[in-house]
Short mmCIF file of C-alpha atoms and ligand atoms in Angstrom, two decimals:
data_model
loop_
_atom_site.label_atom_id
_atom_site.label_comp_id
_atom_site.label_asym_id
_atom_site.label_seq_id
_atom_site.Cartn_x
_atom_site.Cartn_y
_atom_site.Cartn_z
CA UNK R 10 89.52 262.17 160.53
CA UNK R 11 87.58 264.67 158.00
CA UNK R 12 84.01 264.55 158.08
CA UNK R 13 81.79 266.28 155.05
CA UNK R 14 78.74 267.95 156.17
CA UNK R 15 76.87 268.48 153.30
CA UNK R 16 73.57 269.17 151.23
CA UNK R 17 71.64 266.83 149.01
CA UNK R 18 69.14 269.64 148.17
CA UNK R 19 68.50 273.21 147.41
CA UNK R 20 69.97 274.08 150.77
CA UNK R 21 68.23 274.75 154.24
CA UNK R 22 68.12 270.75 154.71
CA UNK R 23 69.47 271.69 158.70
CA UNK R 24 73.10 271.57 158.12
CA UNK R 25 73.92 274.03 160.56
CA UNK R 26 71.95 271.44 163.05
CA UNK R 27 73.71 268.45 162.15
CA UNK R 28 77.15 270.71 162.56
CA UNK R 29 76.66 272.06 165.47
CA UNK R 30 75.98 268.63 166.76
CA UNK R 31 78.75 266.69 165.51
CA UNK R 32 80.92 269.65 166.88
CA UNK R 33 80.74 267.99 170.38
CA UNK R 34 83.45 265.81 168.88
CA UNK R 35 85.14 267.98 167.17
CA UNK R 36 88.07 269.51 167.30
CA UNK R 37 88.24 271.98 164.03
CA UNK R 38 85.33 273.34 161.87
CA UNK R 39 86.06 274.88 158.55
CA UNK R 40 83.56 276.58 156.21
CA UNK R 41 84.97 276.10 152.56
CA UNK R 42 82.90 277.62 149.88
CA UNK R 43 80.07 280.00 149.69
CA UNK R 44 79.73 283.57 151.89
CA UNK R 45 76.79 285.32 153.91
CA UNK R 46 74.29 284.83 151.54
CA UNK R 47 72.95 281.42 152.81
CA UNK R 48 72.14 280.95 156.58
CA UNK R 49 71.96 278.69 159.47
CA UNK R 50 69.81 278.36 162.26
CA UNK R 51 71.29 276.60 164.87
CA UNK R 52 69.29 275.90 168.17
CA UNK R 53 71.47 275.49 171.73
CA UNK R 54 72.31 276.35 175.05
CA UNK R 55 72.90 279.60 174.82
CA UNK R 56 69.57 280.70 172.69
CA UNK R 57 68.86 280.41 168.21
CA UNK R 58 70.90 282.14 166.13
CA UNK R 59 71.15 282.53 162.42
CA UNK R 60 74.78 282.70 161.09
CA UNK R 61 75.76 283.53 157.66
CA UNK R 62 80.00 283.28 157.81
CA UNK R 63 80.56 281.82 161.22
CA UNK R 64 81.02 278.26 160.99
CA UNK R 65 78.55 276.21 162.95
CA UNK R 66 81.39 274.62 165.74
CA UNK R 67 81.62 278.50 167.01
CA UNK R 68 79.42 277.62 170.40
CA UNK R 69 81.96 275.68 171.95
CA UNK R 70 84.70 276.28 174.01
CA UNK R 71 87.44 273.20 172.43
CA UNK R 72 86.92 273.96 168.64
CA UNK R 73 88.53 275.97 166.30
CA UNK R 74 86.07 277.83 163.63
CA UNK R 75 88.28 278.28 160.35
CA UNK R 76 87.34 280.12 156.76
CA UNK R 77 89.07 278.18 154.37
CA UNK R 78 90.25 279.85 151.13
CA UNK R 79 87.66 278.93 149.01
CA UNK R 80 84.86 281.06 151.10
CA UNK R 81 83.89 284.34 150.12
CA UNK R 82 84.92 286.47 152.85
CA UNK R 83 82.69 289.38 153.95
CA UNK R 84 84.34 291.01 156.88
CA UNK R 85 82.51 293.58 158.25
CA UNK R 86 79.25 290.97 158.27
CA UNK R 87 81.98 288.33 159.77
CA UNK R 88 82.62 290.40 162.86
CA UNK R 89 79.28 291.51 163.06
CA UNK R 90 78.33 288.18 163.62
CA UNK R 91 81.41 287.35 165.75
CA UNK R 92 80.53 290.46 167.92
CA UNK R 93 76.87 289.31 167.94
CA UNK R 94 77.00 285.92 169.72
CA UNK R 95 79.86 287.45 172.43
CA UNK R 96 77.18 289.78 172.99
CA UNK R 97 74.61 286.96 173.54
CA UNK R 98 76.75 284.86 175.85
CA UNK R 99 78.94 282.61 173.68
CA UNK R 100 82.70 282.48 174.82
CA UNK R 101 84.76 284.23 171.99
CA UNK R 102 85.57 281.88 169.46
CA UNK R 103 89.04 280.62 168.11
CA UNK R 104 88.95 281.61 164.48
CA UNK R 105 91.27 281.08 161.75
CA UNK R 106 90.80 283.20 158.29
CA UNK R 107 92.98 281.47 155.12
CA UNK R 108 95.00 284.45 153.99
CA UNK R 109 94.43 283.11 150.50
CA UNK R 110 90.29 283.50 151.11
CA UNK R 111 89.36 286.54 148.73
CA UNK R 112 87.30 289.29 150.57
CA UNK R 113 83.70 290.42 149.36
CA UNK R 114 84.76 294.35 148.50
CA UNK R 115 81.81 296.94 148.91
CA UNK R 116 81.35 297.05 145.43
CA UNK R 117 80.64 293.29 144.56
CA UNK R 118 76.98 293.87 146.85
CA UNK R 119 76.20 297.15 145.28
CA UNK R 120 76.76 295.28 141.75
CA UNK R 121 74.85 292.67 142.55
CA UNK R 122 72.01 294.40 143.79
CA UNK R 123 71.90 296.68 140.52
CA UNK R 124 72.73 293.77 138.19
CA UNK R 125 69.31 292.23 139.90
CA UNK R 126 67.16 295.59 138.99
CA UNK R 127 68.93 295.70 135.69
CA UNK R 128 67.45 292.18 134.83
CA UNK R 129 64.06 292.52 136.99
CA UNK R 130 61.82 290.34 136.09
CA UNK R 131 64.63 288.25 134.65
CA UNK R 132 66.89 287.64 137.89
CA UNK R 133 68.02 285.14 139.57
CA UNK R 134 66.91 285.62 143.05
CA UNK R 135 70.19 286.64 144.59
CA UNK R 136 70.32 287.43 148.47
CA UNK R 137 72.24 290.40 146.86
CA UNK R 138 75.01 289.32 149.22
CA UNK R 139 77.54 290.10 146.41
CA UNK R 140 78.38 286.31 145.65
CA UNK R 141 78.22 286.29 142.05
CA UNK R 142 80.34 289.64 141.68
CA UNK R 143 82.68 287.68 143.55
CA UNK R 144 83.08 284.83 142.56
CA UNK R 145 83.23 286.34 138.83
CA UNK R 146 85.90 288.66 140.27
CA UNK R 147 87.85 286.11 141.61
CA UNK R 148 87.92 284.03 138.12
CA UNK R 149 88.49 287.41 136.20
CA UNK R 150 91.87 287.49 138.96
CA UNK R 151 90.63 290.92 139.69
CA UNK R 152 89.68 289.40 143.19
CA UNK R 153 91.36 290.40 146.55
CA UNK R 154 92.89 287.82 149.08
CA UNK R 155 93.31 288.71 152.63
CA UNK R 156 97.16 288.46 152.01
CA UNK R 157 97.00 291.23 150.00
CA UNK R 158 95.53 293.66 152.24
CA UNK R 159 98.79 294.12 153.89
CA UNK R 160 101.17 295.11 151.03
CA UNK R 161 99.75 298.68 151.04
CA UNK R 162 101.86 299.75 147.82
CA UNK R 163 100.57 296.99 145.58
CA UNK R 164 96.70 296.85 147.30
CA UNK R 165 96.80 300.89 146.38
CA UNK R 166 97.87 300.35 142.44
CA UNK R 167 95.48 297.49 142.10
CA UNK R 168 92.76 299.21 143.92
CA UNK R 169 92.88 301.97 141.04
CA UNK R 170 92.99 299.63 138.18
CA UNK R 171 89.82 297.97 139.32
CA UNK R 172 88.09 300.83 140.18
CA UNK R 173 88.70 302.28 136.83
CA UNK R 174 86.88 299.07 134.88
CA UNK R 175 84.09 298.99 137.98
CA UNK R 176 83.47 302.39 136.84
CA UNK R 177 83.15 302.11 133.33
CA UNK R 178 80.48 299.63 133.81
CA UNK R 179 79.27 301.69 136.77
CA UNK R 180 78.56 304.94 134.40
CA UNK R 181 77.37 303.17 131.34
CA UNK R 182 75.28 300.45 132.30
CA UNK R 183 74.10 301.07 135.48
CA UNK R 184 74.22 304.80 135.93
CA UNK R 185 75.34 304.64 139.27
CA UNK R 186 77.85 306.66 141.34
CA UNK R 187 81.32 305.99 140.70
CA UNK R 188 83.70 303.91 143.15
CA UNK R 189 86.59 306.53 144.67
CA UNK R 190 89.72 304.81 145.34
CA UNK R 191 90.38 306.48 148.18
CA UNK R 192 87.40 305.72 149.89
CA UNK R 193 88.43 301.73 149.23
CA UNK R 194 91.36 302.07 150.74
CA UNK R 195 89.98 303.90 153.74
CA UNK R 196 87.42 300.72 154.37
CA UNK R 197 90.02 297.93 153.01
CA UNK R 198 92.13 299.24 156.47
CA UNK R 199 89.56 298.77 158.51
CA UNK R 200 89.01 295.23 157.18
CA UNK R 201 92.71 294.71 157.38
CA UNK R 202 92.78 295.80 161.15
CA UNK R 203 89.68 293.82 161.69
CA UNK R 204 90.90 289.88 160.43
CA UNK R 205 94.87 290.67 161.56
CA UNK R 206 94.72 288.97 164.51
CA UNK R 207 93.10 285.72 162.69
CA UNK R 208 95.09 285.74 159.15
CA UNK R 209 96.75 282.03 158.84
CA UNK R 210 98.12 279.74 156.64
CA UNK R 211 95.13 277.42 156.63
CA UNK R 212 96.34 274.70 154.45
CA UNK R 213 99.47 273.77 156.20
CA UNK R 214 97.49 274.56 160.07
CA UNK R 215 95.16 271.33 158.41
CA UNK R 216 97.85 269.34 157.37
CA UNK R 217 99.58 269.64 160.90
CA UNK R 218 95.91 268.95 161.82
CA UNK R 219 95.71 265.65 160.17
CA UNK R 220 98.87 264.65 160.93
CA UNK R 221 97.81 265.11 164.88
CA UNK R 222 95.17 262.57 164.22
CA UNK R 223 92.80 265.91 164.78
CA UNK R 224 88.65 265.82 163.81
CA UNK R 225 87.85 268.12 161.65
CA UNK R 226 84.49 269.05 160.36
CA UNK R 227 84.02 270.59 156.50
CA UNK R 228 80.72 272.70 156.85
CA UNK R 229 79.14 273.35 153.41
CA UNK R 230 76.22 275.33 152.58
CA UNK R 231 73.57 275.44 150.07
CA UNK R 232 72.68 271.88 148.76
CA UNK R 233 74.31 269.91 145.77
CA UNK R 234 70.96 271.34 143.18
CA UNK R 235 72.84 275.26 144.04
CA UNK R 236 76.04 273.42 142.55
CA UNK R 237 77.25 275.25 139.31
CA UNK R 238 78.45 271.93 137.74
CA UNK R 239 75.80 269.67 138.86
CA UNK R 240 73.20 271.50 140.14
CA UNK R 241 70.17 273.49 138.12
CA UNK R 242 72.13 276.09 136.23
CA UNK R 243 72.06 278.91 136.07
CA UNK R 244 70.28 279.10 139.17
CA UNK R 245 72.30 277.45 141.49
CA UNK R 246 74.99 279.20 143.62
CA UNK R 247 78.63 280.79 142.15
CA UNK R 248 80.72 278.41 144.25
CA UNK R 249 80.71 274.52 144.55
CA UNK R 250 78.72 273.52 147.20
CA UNK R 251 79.83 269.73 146.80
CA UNK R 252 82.13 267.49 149.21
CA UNK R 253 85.31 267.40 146.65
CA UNK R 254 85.00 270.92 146.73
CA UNK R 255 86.17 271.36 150.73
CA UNK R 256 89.71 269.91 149.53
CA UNK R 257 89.86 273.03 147.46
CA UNK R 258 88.20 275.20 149.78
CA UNK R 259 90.14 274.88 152.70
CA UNK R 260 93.25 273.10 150.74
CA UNK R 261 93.45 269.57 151.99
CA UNK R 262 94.34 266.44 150.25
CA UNK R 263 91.11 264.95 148.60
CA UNK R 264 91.51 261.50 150.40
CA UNK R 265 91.41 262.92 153.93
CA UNK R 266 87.79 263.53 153.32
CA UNK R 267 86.98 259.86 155.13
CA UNK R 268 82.52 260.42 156.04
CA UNK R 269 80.04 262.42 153.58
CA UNK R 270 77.20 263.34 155.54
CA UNK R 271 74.78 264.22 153.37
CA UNK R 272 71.78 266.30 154.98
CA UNK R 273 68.72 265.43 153.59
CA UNK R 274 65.35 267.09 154.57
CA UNK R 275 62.33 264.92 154.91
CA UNK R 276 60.38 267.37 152.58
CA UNK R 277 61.71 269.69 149.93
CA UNK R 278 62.30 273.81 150.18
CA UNK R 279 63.99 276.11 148.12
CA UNK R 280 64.79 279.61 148.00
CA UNK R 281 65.12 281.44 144.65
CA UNK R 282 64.17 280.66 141.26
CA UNK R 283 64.27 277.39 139.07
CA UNK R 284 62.46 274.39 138.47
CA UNK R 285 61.32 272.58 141.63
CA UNK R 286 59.57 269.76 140.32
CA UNK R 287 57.61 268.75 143.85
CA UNK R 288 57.02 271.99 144.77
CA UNK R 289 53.22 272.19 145.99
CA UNK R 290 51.16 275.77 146.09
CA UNK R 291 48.39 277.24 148.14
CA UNK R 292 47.07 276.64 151.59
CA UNK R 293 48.89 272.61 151.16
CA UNK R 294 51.98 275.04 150.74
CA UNK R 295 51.10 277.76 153.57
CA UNK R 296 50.50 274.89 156.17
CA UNK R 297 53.55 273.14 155.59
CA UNK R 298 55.66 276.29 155.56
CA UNK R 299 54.38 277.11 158.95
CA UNK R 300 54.44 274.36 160.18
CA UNK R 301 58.45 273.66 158.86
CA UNK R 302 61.83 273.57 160.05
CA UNK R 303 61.91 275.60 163.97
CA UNK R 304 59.30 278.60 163.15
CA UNK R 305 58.30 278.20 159.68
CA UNK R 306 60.50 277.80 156.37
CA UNK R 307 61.68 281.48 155.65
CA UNK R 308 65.11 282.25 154.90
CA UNK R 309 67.39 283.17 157.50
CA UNK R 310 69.52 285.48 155.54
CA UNK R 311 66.48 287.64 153.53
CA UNK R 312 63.32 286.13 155.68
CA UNK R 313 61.87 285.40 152.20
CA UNK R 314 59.23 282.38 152.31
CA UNK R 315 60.59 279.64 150.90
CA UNK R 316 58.97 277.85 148.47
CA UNK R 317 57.92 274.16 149.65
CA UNK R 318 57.59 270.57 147.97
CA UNK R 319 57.22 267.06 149.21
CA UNK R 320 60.42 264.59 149.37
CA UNK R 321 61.71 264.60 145.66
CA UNK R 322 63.41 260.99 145.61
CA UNK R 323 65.17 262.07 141.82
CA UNK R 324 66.29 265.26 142.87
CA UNK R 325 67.69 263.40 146.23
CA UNK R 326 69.08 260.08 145.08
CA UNK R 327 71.04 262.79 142.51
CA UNK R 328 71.66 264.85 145.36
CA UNK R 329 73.61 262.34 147.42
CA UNK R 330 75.66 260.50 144.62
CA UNK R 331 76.71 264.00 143.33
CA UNK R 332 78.45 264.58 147.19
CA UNK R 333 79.87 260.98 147.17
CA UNK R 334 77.57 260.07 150.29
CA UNK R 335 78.42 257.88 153.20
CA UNK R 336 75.58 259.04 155.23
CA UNK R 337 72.45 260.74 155.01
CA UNK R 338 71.27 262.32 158.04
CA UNK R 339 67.38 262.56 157.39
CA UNK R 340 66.34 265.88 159.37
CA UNK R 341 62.87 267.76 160.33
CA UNK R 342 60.91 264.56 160.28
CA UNK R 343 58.77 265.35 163.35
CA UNK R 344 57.40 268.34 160.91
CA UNK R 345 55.76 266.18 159.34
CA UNK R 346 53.60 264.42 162.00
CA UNK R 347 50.34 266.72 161.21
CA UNK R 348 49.67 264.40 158.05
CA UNK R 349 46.94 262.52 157.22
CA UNK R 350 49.09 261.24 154.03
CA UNK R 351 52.76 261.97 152.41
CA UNK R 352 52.58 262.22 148.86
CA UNK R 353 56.32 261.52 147.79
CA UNK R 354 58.07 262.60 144.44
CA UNK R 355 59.61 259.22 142.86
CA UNK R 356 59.75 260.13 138.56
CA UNK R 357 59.63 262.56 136.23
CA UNK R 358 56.96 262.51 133.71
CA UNK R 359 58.76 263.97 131.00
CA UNK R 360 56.95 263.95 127.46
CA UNK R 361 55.45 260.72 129.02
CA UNK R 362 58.60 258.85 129.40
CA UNK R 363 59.21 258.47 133.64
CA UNK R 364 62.80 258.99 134.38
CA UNK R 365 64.43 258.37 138.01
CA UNK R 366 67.92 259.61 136.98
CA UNK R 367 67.83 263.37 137.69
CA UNK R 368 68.10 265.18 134.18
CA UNK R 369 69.91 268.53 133.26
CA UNK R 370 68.22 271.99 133.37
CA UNK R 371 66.07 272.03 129.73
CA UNK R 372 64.42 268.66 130.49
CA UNK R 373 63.92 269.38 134.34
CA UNK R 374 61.63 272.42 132.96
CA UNK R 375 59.13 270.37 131.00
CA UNK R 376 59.23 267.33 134.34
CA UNK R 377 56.27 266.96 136.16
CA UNK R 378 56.01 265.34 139.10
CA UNK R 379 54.90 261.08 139.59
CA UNK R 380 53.79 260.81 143.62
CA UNK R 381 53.32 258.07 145.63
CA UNK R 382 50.99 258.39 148.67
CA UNK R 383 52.11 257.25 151.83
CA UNK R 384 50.39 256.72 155.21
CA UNK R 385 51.19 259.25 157.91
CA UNK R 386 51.64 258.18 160.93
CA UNK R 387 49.99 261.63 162.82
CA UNK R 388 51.22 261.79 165.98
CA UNK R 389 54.82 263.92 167.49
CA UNK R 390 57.97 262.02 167.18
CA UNK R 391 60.05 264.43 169.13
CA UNK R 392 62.05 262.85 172.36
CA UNK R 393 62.08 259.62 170.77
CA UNK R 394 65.49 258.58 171.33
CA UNK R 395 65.20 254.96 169.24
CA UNK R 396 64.42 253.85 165.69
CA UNK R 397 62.51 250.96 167.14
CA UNK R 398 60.25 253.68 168.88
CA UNK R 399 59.50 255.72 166.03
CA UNK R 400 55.82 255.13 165.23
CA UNK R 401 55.39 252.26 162.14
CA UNK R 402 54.19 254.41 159.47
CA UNK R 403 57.08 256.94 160.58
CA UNK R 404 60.16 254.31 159.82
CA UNK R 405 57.86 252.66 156.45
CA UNK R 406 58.38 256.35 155.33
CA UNK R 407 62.02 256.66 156.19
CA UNK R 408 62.84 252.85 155.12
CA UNK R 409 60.75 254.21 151.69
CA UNK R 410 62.64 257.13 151.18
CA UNK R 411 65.94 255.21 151.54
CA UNK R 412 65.51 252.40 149.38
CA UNK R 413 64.66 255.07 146.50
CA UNK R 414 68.02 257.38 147.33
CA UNK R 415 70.41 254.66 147.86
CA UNK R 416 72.36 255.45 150.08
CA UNK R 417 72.13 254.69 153.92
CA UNK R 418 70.04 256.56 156.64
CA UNK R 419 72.45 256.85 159.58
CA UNK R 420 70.61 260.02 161.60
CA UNK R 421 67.47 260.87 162.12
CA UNK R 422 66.86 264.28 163.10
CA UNK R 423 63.51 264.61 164.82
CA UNK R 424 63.92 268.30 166.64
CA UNK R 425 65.57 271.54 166.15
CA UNK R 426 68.25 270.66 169.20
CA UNK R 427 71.32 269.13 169.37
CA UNK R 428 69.91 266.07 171.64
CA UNK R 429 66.92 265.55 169.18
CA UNK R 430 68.60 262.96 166.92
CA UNK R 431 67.89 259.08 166.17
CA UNK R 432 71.31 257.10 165.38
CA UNK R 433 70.94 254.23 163.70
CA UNK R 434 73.96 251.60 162.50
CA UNK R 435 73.45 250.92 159.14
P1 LIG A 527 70.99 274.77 156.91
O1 LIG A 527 71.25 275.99 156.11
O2 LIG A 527 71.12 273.52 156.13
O3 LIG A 527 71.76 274.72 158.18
O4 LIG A 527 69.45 274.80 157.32
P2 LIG A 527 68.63 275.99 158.01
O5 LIG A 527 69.24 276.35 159.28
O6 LIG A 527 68.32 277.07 157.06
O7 LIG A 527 67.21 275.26 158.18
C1 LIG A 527 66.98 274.31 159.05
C2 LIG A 527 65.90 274.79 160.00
O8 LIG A 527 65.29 273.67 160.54
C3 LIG A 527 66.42 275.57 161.18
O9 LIG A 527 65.42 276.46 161.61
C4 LIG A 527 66.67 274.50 162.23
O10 LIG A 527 66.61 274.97 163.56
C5 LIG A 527 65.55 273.58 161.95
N1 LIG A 527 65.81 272.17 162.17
C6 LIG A 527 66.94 271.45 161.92
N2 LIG A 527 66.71 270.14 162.16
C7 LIG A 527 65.41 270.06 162.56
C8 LIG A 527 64.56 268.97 162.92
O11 LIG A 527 64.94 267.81 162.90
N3 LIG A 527 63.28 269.29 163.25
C9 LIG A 527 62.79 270.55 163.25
N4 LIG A 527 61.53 270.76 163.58
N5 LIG A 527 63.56 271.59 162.90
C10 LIG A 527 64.84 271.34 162.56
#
C-alpha cells in the first residue's frame, strides 16, 4: 500500500516525525518533490538530526530511502548528509536516486542568492538553496537529469550552451563572474562518481514494488499553502508540495496512493514571506516560539525564527481538502500546555463579509483574523498514551479543531519521539 505523508500548512507541521514513525512499517520511503531547502527534525535512537534530501525512513535498517524524479537533487549536500548520520551512528542507508531526478548545478544557488539581492527588499525569502533556478531550469528543458551525467559527449555540448545564456545574464544583470565550462564539467564528475552506485530506474523499482504487495511511504515537504497551484502565490515553493503530486514525483500510478496523512500542527508557523492571517507578534509571539516544536520554532535549514500564529481553521480545512486527506495527524499539542487560553483562527473578516472557504492571494492580503477563545487545559500531556487520558479541555480543543477542518483526527502527536503519539480510530 502507498501512504501520503503530507502538509496542510506552510510546512514545519512535524512531517519528518510522523515519517520517521510510520517507517517502522515500512518497507520503502521516497521523497518526491522539493530539494534541501526545507528541513526535518527528526528525534530517535540514535540522537536529532535535521535532514534536508535524505528521506525520513533513512534510520532504519529494513527500508529503502528513494529520490524520486520529481525532487531537486543537490548532490554534494545529499552525501553530505548521507556521510553525516554514518558518522553519527546510523547503519548506511539503502538509497535509490531516479535517474530522471534533475540535479541542482552550482549555478542555480549562486543565481538564486543574487536574484534575492537583486530584488532586496522585494524577495521572496528563499533559503537560497537554488530551488527556483531549478525548477525554472527544468521547465525552460535547460535542466540536467542524473541520466545525463554519463553521456560525457552530449553533457559537454550542453554544458556550453547553457553556460553561454547563464552568462549573458550573469554579465548584464548581475555583474557577476562568469560560469567556465570546464570547471562544470570538472564538478558534474564528481557528482557523477558520487550518485553511480545509487542511479535506478525508480518508476519501474515502484511498480515491481506494488506489485510485491510492498509499503511504501511518499514523504513530502513544505505544506499545501507553499503549493504553486493552490497555495499563496507567489510565495509558496517552485514544486508541488501536494499528494497527487508524489505520482509524478516518483512516477507511480495516481490510484496506488491508498492513505493521505495530512500533518497538521496544533498552532500555525511559517517561514518566509506572505500573508499569514493568524500570525501573532511580540512577547505572545517570542513565548510561543520558544516554547514550540523540540527547541523553539527556527528553521532547520537557515535557523531563521519562524514566524508564529494560532491554529488557522480556513487556512487548514483548505489545507487538507487541497491534499485529498484521509487523515490528519494533529502534532506538537503538548506545546501548547503553558496556556491559560487558545485563541483559534475560524473566518476571515474580509471588507466585513466572514468567509471560511480559504480565498486566493489578493483577498487573503486585506483578511483579518475572527478568533475564538478556548480554555486551556495547562498542564503536560506528554506520555499519555490514550485519547481518553488526555486532559478535557485538551480533547474539547482537538474535537474543536476537527469539526471546523473536516476531516478526521487519526494521530495525535504529543512529543518530539517516535513513541509520543495518541492513535485514535476514527
Ligand atoms: P517537518 O518539516 O514537517 O518535518 O517539521 P520540522 O521538523 O521542521 O518541525 C517539527 C519540529 O517539531 C521538530 O523539531 C520536531 O522534532 C518537533 N516535533 C514533531 N512533533 C512534535 C510533537 O508532537 N511535540 C513536540 N514538542 N515537538 C514535535
Amino acid at each position: 500500500m502507498i501512504k501520503a505523508i503530507v502538509g496542510a500548512n506552510w510546512g514545519d507541521e512535524g512531517k519528518g516525525k510522523i515519517t520517521d514513525m510510520l517507517a517502522q512499517e515500512a518497507d520503502i520511503i521516497v521523497r518526491f518533490q522539493g530539494g534541501a531547502n526545507a528541513g526535518h527534525t527528526i528525534v530517535n535512537d540514535y540522537g536529532k538530526f535535521a535532514l534536508h534530501t535524505l528521506p525520513s525512513g533513512v534510520f532504519y535498517d529494513h527500508t529503502t530511502s528513494v529520490i524520486g524524479n520529481g525532487v531537486a537533487l543537490n548532490i554534494p549536500v545529499f552525501f553530505k548528509e548521507y556521510q553525516d548520520i554514518v558518522d553519527r551512528g546510523v547503519p548506511a542507508p539503502k538509497i535509490l536516486i531516479s535517474d530522471r531526478a534533475q540535479i541542482v548545478m552550482p549555478y542555480h544557488i549562486l543565481f538564486d542568492k543574487y536574484e534575492e539581492e537583486r530584488l532586496a527588499g522585494k524577495s521572496f525569502g528563499s533559503t537560497k538553496s537554488g530551488i527556483a533556478p531549478f525548477y525554472s531550469d527544468k521547465y525552460a528543458k535547460i535542466g540536467f537529469q542524473v541520466s545525463e551525467l554519463f553521456d560525457e559527449e552530449s553533457l559537454k555540448e550542453k554544458v556550453v550552451r547553457v553556460c553561454e545564456t547563464k552568462n549573458v545574464l550573469l554579465e548584464h544583470l548581475y555583474h557577476k563572474p562568469l560560469l567556465n565550462p570546464d570547471e562544470l564539467m570538472d564538478e558534474l564528475h564528481e557528482y557523477r562518481k558520487m550518485v553511480e552506485p545509487y542511479v535506478a530506474d525508480v518508476s519501474l523499482y515502484l511498480w515491481n514494488a506494488i506489485k510485491e504487495g510492498k509499503e511504501i511511504l511518499l514523504e513530502g515537504q513544505l505544506g499545501s499553502l507553499k503549493d504553486p497551484d493552490h497555495g499563496i502565490y507567489p510565495m509558496v515553493t517552485s514544486s508541488s508540495t501536494l499528494a497527487a503530486y508524489g505520482a509524478i514525483g516518483a512516477g507511480l500510478p495516481p490510484y496506488e496512493i491508498k492513505k493521505i496523512i495530512t500533518v497538521c500542527k496544533a498552532y500555525s508557523s511559517a517561514v518566509g514571506a506572505g500573508a499569514f492571517v493568524s500570525e501573532i507578534f511580540g512577547e505572545e509571539a517570542d513565548e510561543l516560539r520558544r516554547r514550540g516544536g523540540d527547541g523553539g520554532e527556527y528553521g532547520a535549514t537557515t535557523g531563521r525564527p519562524r514566524r508564529m500564529g494560532w491554529f488557522d481553521c480556513v487556512a487548514s480545512k483548505y489545507g487538507c481538502r487541497i491534499q485529498g486527506t484521509t487523515d490528519v495527524a494533529f502534532t506538537v499539542l503538548d506545546v501548547l500546555g503553558y496556556l491559560d487560553e487558545i485563541p483559534v483562527c475560524v473566518g476571515y473578516d474580509i471588507d466585513g463579509k466572514v468567509i471560511t472557504d480559504f480565498p486566493t492571494t489578493v483577498e487573503l492580503e486585506k483578511a483579518k483574523p475572527v478568533l475564538e477563545v478556548l480554555p486551556g487545559w495547562k498542564s503536560d500531556i506528554r506520555g499519555i498514551k490514550n485519547y481518553e487520558d488526555l486532559p478535557e479541555n485538551c480533547r474539547r480543543y482537538i474535537e474543536f479543531v476537527e469539526e471546523h477542518i473536516g476531516f478526521p483526527i487519526t494521530m495525535i502527536s504529543n512529543g518530539p519521539g517516535r513513541k509520543d503519539i495518541i492513535y485514535r480510530n476514527k
